[in-house]
PDB file of C-alpha atoms in Angstrom:
ATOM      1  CA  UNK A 240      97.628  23.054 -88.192  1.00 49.00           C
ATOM      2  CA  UNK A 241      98.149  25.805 -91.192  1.00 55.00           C
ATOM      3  CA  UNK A 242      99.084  23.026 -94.252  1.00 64.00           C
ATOM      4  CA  UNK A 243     101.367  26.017 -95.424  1.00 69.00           C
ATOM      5  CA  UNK A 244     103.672  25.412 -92.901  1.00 72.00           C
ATOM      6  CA  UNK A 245     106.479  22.871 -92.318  1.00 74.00           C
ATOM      7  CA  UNK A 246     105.036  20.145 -90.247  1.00 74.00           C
ATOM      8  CA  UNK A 247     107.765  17.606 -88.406  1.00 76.00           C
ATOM      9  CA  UNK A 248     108.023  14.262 -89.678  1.00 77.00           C
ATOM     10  CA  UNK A 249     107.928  12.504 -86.863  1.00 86.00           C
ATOM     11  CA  UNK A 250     105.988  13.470 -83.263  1.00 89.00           C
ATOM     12  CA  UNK A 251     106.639  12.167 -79.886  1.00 91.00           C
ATOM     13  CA  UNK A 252     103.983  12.097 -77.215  1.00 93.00           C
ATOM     14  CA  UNK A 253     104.964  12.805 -73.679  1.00 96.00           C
ATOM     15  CA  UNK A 254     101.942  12.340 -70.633  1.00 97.00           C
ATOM     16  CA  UNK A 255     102.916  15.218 -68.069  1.00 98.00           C
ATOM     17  CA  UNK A 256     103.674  14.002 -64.735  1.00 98.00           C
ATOM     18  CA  UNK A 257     103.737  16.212 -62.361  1.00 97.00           C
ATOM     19  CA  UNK A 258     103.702  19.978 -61.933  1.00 98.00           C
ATOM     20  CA  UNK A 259     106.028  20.500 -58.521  1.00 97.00           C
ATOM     21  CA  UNK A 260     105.768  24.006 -58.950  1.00 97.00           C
ATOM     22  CA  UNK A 261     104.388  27.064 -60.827  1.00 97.00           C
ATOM     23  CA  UNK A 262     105.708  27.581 -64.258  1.00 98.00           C
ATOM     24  CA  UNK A 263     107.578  24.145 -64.330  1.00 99.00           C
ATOM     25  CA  UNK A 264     106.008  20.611 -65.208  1.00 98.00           C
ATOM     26  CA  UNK A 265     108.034  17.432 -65.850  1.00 98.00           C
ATOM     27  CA  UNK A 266     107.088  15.206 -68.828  1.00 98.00           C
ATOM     28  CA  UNK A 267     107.670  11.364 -68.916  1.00 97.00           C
ATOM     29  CA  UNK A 268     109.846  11.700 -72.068  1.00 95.00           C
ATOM     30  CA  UNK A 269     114.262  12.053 -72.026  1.00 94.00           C
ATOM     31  CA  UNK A 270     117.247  11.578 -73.503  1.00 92.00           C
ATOM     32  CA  UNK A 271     116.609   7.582 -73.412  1.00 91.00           C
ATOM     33  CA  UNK A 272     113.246   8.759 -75.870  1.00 90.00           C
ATOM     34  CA  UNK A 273     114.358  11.373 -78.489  1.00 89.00           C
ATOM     35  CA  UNK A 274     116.818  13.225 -79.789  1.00 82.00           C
ATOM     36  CA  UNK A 275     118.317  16.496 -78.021  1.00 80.00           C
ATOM     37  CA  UNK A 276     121.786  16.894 -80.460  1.00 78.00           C
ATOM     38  CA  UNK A 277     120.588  19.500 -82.228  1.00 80.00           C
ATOM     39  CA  UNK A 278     117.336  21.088 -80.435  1.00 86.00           C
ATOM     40  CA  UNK A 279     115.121  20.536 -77.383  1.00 93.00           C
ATOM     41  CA  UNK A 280     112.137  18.672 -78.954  1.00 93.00           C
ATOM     42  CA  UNK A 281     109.111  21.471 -79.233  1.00 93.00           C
ATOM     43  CA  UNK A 282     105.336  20.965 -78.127  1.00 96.00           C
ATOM     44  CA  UNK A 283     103.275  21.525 -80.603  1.00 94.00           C
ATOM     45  CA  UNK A 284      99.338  20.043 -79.726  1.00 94.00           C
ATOM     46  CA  UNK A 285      97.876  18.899 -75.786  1.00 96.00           C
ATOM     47  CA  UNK A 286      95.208  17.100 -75.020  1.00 94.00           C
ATOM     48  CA  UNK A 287      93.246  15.897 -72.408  1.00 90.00           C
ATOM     49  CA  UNK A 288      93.192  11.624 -72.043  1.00 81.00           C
ATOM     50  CA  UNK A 289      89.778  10.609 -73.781  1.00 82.00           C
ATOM     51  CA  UNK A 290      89.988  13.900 -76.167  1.00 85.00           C
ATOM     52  CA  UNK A 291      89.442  13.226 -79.472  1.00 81.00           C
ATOM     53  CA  UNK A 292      90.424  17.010 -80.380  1.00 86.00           C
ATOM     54  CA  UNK A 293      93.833  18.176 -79.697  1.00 90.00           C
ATOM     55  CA  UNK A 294      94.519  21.678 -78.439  1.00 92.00           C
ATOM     56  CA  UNK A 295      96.470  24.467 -79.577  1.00 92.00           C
ATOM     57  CA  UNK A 296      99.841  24.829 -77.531  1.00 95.00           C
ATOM     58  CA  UNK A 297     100.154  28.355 -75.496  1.00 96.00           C
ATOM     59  CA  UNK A 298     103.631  30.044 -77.056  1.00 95.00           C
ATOM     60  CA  UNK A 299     105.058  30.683 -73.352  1.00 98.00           C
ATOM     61  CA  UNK A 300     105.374  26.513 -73.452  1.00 98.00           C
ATOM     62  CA  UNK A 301     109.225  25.971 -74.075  1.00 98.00           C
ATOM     63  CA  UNK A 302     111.112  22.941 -72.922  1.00 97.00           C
ATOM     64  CA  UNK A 303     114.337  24.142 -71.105  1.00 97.00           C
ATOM     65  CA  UNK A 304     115.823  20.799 -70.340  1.00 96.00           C
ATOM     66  CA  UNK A 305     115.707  16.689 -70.582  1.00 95.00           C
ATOM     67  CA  UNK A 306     117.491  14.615 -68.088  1.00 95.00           C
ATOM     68  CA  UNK A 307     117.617  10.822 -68.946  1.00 94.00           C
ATOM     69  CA  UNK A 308     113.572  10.230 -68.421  1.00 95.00           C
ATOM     70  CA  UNK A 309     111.762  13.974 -67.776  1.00 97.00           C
ATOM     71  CA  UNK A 310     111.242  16.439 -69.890  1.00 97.00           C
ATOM     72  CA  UNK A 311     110.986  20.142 -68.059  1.00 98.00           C
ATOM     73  CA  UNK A 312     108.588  22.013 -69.425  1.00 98.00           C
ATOM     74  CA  UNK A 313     108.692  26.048 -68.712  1.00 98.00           C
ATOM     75  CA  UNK A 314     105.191  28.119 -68.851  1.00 98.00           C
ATOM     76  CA  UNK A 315     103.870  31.304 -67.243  1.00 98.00           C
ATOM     77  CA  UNK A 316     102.600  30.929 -64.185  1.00 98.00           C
ATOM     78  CA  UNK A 317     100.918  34.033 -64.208  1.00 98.00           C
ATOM     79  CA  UNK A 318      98.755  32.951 -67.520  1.00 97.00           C
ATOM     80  CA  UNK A 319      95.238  32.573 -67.018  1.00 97.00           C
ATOM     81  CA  UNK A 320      94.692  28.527 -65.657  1.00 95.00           C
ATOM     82  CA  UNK A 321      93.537  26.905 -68.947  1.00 93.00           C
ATOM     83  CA  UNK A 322      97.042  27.826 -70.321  1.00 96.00           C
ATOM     84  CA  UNK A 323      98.597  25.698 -67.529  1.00 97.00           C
ATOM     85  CA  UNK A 324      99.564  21.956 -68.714  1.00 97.00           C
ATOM     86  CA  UNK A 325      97.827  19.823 -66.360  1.00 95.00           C
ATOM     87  CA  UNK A 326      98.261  15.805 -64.715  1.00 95.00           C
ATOM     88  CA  UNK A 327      97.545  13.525 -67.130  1.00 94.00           C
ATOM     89  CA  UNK A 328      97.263  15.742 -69.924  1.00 96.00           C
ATOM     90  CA  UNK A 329      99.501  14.545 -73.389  1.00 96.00           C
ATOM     91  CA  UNK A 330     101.776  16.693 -75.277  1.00 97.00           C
ATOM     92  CA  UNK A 331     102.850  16.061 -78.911  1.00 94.00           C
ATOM     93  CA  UNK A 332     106.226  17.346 -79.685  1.00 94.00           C
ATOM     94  CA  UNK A 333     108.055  18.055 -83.024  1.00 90.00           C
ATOM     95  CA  UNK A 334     111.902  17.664 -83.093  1.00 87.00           C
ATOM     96  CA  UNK A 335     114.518  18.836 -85.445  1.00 80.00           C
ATOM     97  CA  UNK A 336     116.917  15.477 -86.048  1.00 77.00           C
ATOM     98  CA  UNK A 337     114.505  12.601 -86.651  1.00 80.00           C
ATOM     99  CA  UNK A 338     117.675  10.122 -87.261  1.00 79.00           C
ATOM    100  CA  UNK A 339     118.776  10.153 -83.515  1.00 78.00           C
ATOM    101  CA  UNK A 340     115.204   9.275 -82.136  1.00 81.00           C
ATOM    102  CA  UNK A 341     115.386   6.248 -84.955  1.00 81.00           C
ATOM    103  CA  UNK A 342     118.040   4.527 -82.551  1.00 81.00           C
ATOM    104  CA  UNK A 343     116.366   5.093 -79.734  1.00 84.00           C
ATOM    105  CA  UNK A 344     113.076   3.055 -80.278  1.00 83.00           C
ATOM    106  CA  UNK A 345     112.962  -1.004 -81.523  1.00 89.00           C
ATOM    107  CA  UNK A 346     109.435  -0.174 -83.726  1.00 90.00           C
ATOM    108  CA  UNK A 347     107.343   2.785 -84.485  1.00 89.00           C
ATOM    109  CA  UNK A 348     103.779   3.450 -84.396  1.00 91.00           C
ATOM    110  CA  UNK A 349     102.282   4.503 -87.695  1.00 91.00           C
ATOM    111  CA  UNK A 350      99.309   6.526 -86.815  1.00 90.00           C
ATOM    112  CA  UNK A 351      96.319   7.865 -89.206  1.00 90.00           C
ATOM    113  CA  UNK A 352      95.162  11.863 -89.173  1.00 85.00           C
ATOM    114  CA  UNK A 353      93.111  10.697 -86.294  1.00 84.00           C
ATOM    115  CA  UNK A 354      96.259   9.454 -84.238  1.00 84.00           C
ATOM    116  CA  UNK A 355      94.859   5.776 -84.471  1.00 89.00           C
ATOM    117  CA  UNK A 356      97.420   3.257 -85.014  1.00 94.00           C
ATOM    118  CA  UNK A 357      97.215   1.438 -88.510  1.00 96.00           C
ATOM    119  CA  UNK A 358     100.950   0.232 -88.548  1.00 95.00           C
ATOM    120  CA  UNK A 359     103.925  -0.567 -86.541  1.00 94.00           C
ATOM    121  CA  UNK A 360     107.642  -0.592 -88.378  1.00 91.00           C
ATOM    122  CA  UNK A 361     110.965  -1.633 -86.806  1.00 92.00           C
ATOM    123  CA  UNK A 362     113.715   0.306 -86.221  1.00 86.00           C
ATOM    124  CA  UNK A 363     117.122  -0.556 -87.748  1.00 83.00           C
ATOM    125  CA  UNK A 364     119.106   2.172 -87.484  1.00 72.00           C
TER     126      UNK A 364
END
């Protein structure tokens, strides 16, 4: 990630789910996970489970929707196949209103560069 740019202050990993069709894959993250008030929470890194190396995020990704516990994630269909999010992949997303994703969790992970887990706060919002 260019360290001259904002980076979120909080990220939310979704697992995707299923890909029903081309150019659409559902995400197992909602409205019951993070916030949507202000903007649709945007992916920024994927990776493959067992990666230790995230991947840059093709731009035509866009999330166009969240229903209570999906996520629909828009792409090209027609972009070469290593563009395409895949089963079992994971997604980090960055969102614009940290606050309303507070109340939606009990505790947080606190994760290390790495993404390893070196904390865990509760929530009291």
């Amino acid at each position: 990630m260019n360290e001259n740019k904002l980076r979120p202050a909080i990220e939310l990993i979704a697992g995707v789910q299923s890909c029903p069709e081309p150019g659409l894959a559902l995400l197992t993250m909602g409205k019951r996970d993070v916030s949507h008030d202000l903007d649709l929470p945007q992916p920024i890194w994927r990776a493959n489970v067992g990666d230790l190396l995230t991947s840059v995020i093709p731009d035509h990704w866009v999330i166009t929707q969240l229903n209570d516990q999906h996520a629909y994630l828009k792409y090209n269909a027609l972009s070469p196949n290593n563009e395409h999010p895949e089963m079992g992949q994971v997604v980090g997303f960055g969102i614009s209103h940290p606050c309303t994703t507070f109340d939606k969790w009990r505790w947080m992970p606190i994760v290390d560069d790495d993404y390893q887990v070196i904390e865990a706060i509760g929530l009291h919002f």
